[in-house]
């Protein structure tokens, strides 16, 4: 998500203000320490100026790479699939 934010030219503070959250909350989401509440997905996509469908694919790849690989096998290499951690907790630590 940080890449989307910086492409848009937004700081964590600016994005947080537009969403009514602190910059530290944005940082925690970007680092994988906290997750974005699902009810805020559309709001975040809009704040980032991202197409909602594209943003949804991005979230799926980040939060559930195993499901992403099942649905979109052409978008993830066999090597990436082999390197997926066994548990989401592990995934967040390596991100």
Short mmCIF file of N, CA and C in Angstrom, two decimals:
data_model
loop_
_atom_site.label_atom_id
_atom_site.label_comp_id
_atom_site.label_asym_id
_atom_site.label_seq_id
_atom_site.Cartn_x
_atom_site.Cartn_y
_atom_site.Cartn_z
N UNK A 1 0.82 -1.19 0.00
CA UNK A 1 0.00 0.00 0.00
C UNK A 1 0.86 1.26 0.00
N UNK A 2 2.04 1.17 0.57
CA UNK A 2 2.93 2.33 0.59
C UNK A 2 3.26 2.79 -0.82
N UNK A 3 3.46 1.82 -1.72
CA UNK A 3 3.78 2.18 -3.11
C UNK A 3 2.62 2.95 -3.75
N UNK A 4 1.41 2.51 -3.50
CA UNK A 4 0.24 3.23 -4.04
C UNK A 4 0.16 4.64 -3.47
N UNK A 5 0.45 4.75 -2.17
CA UNK A 5 0.39 6.06 -1.50
C UNK A 5 1.44 7.00 -2.06
N UNK A 6 2.67 6.50 -2.20
CA UNK A 6 3.74 7.37 -2.68
C UNK A 6 3.56 7.72 -4.15
N UNK A 7 3.02 6.80 -4.95
CA UNK A 7 2.71 7.11 -6.35
C UNK A 7 1.72 8.26 -6.45
N UNK A 8 0.83 8.31 -5.50
CA UNK A 8 -0.18 9.36 -5.45
C UNK A 8 0.40 10.66 -4.89
N UNK A 9 1.62 10.58 -4.32
CA UNK A 9 2.27 11.76 -3.76
C UNK A 9 1.77 12.13 -2.38
N UNK A 10 1.26 11.14 -1.66
CA UNK A 10 0.71 11.39 -0.33
C UNK A 10 1.67 10.92 0.75
N UNK A 11 1.72 11.66 1.83
CA UNK A 11 2.44 11.21 3.01
C UNK A 11 1.48 10.36 3.84
N UNK A 12 2.03 9.65 4.80
CA UNK A 12 1.17 8.88 5.71
C UNK A 12 0.23 9.82 6.47
N UNK A 13 0.74 10.96 6.83
CA UNK A 13 -0.07 11.94 7.55
C UNK A 13 -1.25 12.41 6.69
N UNK A 14 -0.98 12.74 5.43
CA UNK A 14 -2.05 13.21 4.53
C UNK A 14 -3.10 12.13 4.28
N UNK A 15 -2.63 10.91 4.04
CA UNK A 15 -3.57 9.81 3.82
C UNK A 15 -4.39 9.56 5.07
N UNK A 16 -3.72 9.54 6.20
CA UNK A 16 -4.43 9.33 7.46
C UNK A 16 -5.49 10.39 7.72
N UNK A 17 -5.15 11.63 7.48
CA UNK A 17 -6.12 12.72 7.68
C UNK A 17 -7.33 12.55 6.77
N UNK A 18 -7.10 12.16 5.51
CA UNK A 18 -8.22 12.00 4.59
C UNK A 18 -9.13 10.85 4.99
N UNK A 19 -8.60 9.91 5.77
CA UNK A 19 -9.38 8.76 6.21
C UNK A 19 -9.84 8.87 7.66
N UNK A 20 -9.42 9.94 8.34
CA UNK A 20 -9.80 10.10 9.74
C UNK A 20 -9.04 9.16 10.66
N UNK A 21 -7.79 8.86 10.29
CA UNK A 21 -6.97 8.03 11.15
C UNK A 21 -5.59 8.67 11.29
N UNK A 22 -4.85 8.23 12.25
CA UNK A 22 -3.52 8.78 12.50
C UNK A 22 -2.51 8.22 11.50
N UNK A 23 -1.44 8.96 11.31
CA UNK A 23 -0.38 8.49 10.43
C UNK A 23 0.25 7.21 10.95
N UNK A 24 0.26 7.03 12.27
CA UNK A 24 0.81 5.80 12.85
C UNK A 24 -0.06 4.59 12.48
N UNK A 25 -1.36 4.80 12.34
CA UNK A 25 -2.25 3.72 11.91
C UNK A 25 -1.97 3.34 10.46
N UNK A 26 -1.75 4.34 9.63
CA UNK A 26 -1.40 4.09 8.22
C UNK A 26 -0.07 3.32 8.17
N UNK A 27 0.89 3.74 8.96
CA UNK A 27 2.19 3.07 9.00
C UNK A 27 2.03 1.61 9.41
N UNK A 28 1.25 1.37 10.45
CA UNK A 28 1.05 -0.01 10.94
C UNK A 28 0.39 -0.88 9.88
N UNK A 29 -0.53 -0.33 9.12
CA UNK A 29 -1.18 -1.08 8.04
C UNK A 29 -0.16 -1.38 6.95
N UNK A 30 0.62 -0.40 6.57
CA UNK A 30 1.62 -0.59 5.51
C UNK A 30 2.68 -1.61 5.91
N UNK A 31 3.03 -1.66 7.17
CA UNK A 31 4.04 -2.59 7.65
C UNK A 31 3.48 -3.98 7.95
N UNK A 32 2.16 -4.14 7.87
CA UNK A 32 1.54 -5.43 8.14
C UNK A 32 1.33 -5.70 9.62
N UNK A 33 1.52 -4.70 10.45
CA UNK A 33 1.30 -4.88 11.89
C UNK A 33 -0.18 -4.87 12.23
N UNK A 34 -0.94 -4.10 11.47
CA UNK A 34 -2.39 -4.05 11.60
C UNK A 34 -2.98 -4.26 10.21
N UNK A 35 -4.22 -4.70 10.18
CA UNK A 35 -4.88 -4.84 8.88
C UNK A 35 -5.91 -3.73 8.73
N UNK A 36 -6.19 -3.44 7.50
CA UNK A 36 -7.21 -2.45 7.18
C UNK A 36 -8.57 -3.11 7.38
N UNK A 37 -9.45 -2.52 8.17
CA UNK A 37 -10.77 -3.12 8.35
C UNK A 37 -11.50 -3.23 7.00
N UNK A 38 -12.09 -4.38 6.71
CA UNK A 38 -12.74 -4.58 5.42
C UNK A 38 -13.76 -3.51 5.05
N UNK A 39 -14.45 -2.98 6.04
CA UNK A 39 -15.45 -1.96 5.75
C UNK A 39 -14.83 -0.65 5.26
N UNK A 40 -13.50 -0.56 5.33
CA UNK A 40 -12.80 0.66 4.88
C UNK A 40 -12.05 0.47 3.57
N UNK A 41 -12.15 -0.70 2.96
CA UNK A 41 -11.44 -0.97 1.71
C UNK A 41 -11.78 0.06 0.62
N UNK A 42 -13.06 0.27 0.39
CA UNK A 42 -13.48 1.19 -0.68
C UNK A 42 -13.01 2.61 -0.37
N UNK A 43 -13.11 3.01 0.86
CA UNK A 43 -12.67 4.35 1.27
C UNK A 43 -11.17 4.53 1.04
N UNK A 44 -10.39 3.49 1.36
CA UNK A 44 -8.94 3.56 1.15
C UNK A 44 -8.62 3.61 -0.34
N UNK A 45 -9.29 2.80 -1.13
CA UNK A 45 -9.07 2.81 -2.58
C UNK A 45 -9.33 4.20 -3.13
N UNK A 46 -10.43 4.80 -2.72
CA UNK A 46 -10.78 6.14 -3.20
C UNK A 46 -9.75 7.18 -2.76
N UNK A 47 -9.30 7.08 -1.50
CA UNK A 47 -8.31 8.04 -0.99
C UNK A 47 -6.98 7.92 -1.74
N UNK A 48 -6.68 6.71 -2.20
CA UNK A 48 -5.44 6.48 -2.94
C UNK A 48 -5.60 6.74 -4.43
N UNK A 49 -6.83 7.02 -4.84
CA UNK A 49 -7.09 7.25 -6.26
C UNK A 49 -6.95 5.99 -7.08
N UNK A 50 -7.19 4.85 -6.44
CA UNK A 50 -7.03 3.56 -7.10
C UNK A 50 -8.39 3.01 -7.53
N UNK A 51 -8.40 2.31 -8.65
CA UNK A 51 -9.58 1.60 -9.07
C UNK A 51 -9.93 0.57 -7.99
N UNK A 52 -11.18 0.49 -7.59
CA UNK A 52 -11.56 -0.40 -6.50
C UNK A 52 -11.28 -1.86 -6.80
N UNK A 53 -11.51 -2.29 -8.02
CA UNK A 53 -11.25 -3.69 -8.38
C UNK A 53 -9.75 -3.99 -8.31
N UNK A 54 -8.94 -3.09 -8.83
CA UNK A 54 -7.49 -3.25 -8.78
C UNK A 54 -7.00 -3.26 -7.34
N UNK A 55 -7.56 -2.37 -6.53
CA UNK A 55 -7.18 -2.30 -5.12
C UNK A 55 -7.58 -3.60 -4.41
N UNK A 56 -8.74 -4.14 -4.76
CA UNK A 56 -9.19 -5.41 -4.18
C UNK A 56 -8.22 -6.54 -4.50
N UNK A 57 -7.73 -6.58 -5.73
CA UNK A 57 -6.75 -7.60 -6.11
C UNK A 57 -5.46 -7.42 -5.32
N UNK A 58 -5.05 -6.17 -5.15
CA UNK A 58 -3.86 -5.87 -4.36
C UNK A 58 -4.03 -6.38 -2.93
N UNK A 59 -5.19 -6.10 -2.33
CA UNK A 59 -5.44 -6.54 -0.95
C UNK A 59 -5.46 -8.06 -0.85
N UNK A 60 -6.07 -8.70 -1.82
CA UNK A 60 -6.13 -10.17 -1.80
C UNK A 60 -4.72 -10.74 -1.87
N UNK A 61 -3.88 -10.19 -2.73
CA UNK A 61 -2.51 -10.69 -2.84
C UNK A 61 -1.75 -10.47 -1.53
N UNK A 62 -1.97 -9.35 -0.89
CA UNK A 62 -1.26 -9.03 0.36
C UNK A 62 -1.78 -9.85 1.55
N UNK A 63 -3.11 -9.86 1.75
CA UNK A 63 -3.69 -10.50 2.92
C UNK A 63 -3.87 -12.00 2.78
N UNK A 64 -4.05 -12.50 1.54
CA UNK A 64 -4.26 -13.93 1.37
C UNK A 64 -3.59 -14.39 0.07
N UNK A 65 -2.27 -14.45 0.07
CA UNK A 65 -1.56 -14.80 -1.16
C UNK A 65 -1.88 -16.20 -1.67
N UNK A 66 -2.26 -17.09 -0.77
CA UNK A 66 -2.61 -18.46 -1.19
C UNK A 66 -3.88 -18.45 -2.03
N UNK A 67 -4.88 -17.72 -1.59
CA UNK A 67 -6.12 -17.60 -2.36
C UNK A 67 -5.87 -16.85 -3.66
N UNK A 68 -5.07 -15.82 -3.61
CA UNK A 68 -4.71 -15.07 -4.82
C UNK A 68 -4.08 -16.01 -5.84
N UNK A 69 -3.17 -16.86 -5.40
CA UNK A 69 -2.50 -17.81 -6.30
C UNK A 69 -3.49 -18.80 -6.90
N UNK A 70 -4.51 -19.18 -6.14
CA UNK A 70 -5.52 -20.09 -6.66
C UNK A 70 -6.40 -19.42 -7.71
N UNK A 71 -6.77 -18.17 -7.48
CA UNK A 71 -7.68 -17.47 -8.38
C UNK A 71 -6.95 -16.90 -9.59
N UNK A 72 -5.76 -16.40 -9.39
CA UNK A 72 -4.98 -15.75 -10.46
C UNK A 72 -3.62 -16.43 -10.64
N UNK A 73 -3.60 -17.72 -10.99
CA UNK A 73 -2.31 -18.42 -11.08
C UNK A 73 -1.37 -17.83 -12.11
N UNK A 74 -1.92 -17.16 -13.12
CA UNK A 74 -1.08 -16.57 -14.15
C UNK A 74 -0.35 -15.32 -13.67
N UNK A 75 -0.75 -14.79 -12.52
CA UNK A 75 -0.15 -13.56 -12.01
C UNK A 75 0.88 -13.79 -10.91
N UNK A 76 1.15 -15.04 -10.61
CA UNK A 76 2.13 -15.35 -9.56
C UNK A 76 2.94 -16.55 -10.03
N UNK A 77 4.24 -16.43 -9.93
CA UNK A 77 5.11 -17.49 -10.44
C UNK A 77 5.11 -18.70 -9.50
N UNK A 78 5.49 -19.83 -10.07
CA UNK A 78 5.61 -21.06 -9.27
C UNK A 78 6.60 -20.85 -8.12
N UNK A 79 7.68 -20.12 -8.40
CA UNK A 79 8.68 -19.84 -7.37
C UNK A 79 8.07 -19.04 -6.22
N UNK A 80 7.28 -18.02 -6.55
CA UNK A 80 6.63 -17.23 -5.50
C UNK A 80 5.69 -18.09 -4.67
N UNK A 81 4.98 -18.98 -5.32
CA UNK A 81 4.05 -19.87 -4.60
C UNK A 81 4.85 -20.77 -3.66
N UNK A 82 5.96 -21.31 -4.13
CA UNK A 82 6.78 -22.19 -3.27
C UNK A 82 7.34 -21.43 -2.07
N UNK A 83 7.57 -20.14 -2.24
CA UNK A 83 8.16 -19.35 -1.16
C UNK A 83 7.14 -18.77 -0.19
N UNK A 84 5.85 -19.00 -0.45
CA UNK A 84 4.83 -18.48 0.47
C UNK A 84 5.01 -19.13 1.84
N UNK A 85 4.94 -18.35 2.88
CA UNK A 85 5.07 -18.92 4.23
C UNK A 85 3.87 -19.79 4.55
N UNK A 86 4.04 -20.62 5.56
CA UNK A 86 2.97 -21.54 5.94
C UNK A 86 1.80 -20.85 6.61
N UNK A 87 2.04 -19.77 7.28
CA UNK A 87 0.99 -19.08 8.04
C UNK A 87 1.02 -17.59 7.74
N UNK A 88 -0.14 -16.93 7.87
CA UNK A 88 -0.24 -15.50 7.61
C UNK A 88 0.68 -14.72 8.53
N UNK A 89 0.80 -15.13 9.77
CA UNK A 89 1.67 -14.41 10.70
C UNK A 89 3.08 -14.36 10.12
N UNK A 90 3.55 -15.48 9.58
CA UNK A 90 4.87 -15.52 8.97
C UNK A 90 4.94 -14.57 7.78
N UNK A 91 3.88 -14.54 6.99
CA UNK A 91 3.84 -13.67 5.81
C UNK A 91 4.01 -12.21 6.22
N UNK A 92 3.31 -11.80 7.24
CA UNK A 92 3.39 -10.42 7.65
C UNK A 92 4.77 -10.07 8.19
N UNK A 93 5.44 -11.00 8.81
CA UNK A 93 6.78 -10.74 9.33
C UNK A 93 7.78 -10.57 8.20
N UNK A 94 7.59 -11.25 7.08
CA UNK A 94 8.55 -11.16 5.99
C UNK A 94 8.24 -10.03 5.04
N UNK A 95 7.08 -9.40 5.16
CA UNK A 95 6.68 -8.35 4.22
C UNK A 95 7.38 -7.06 4.51
#
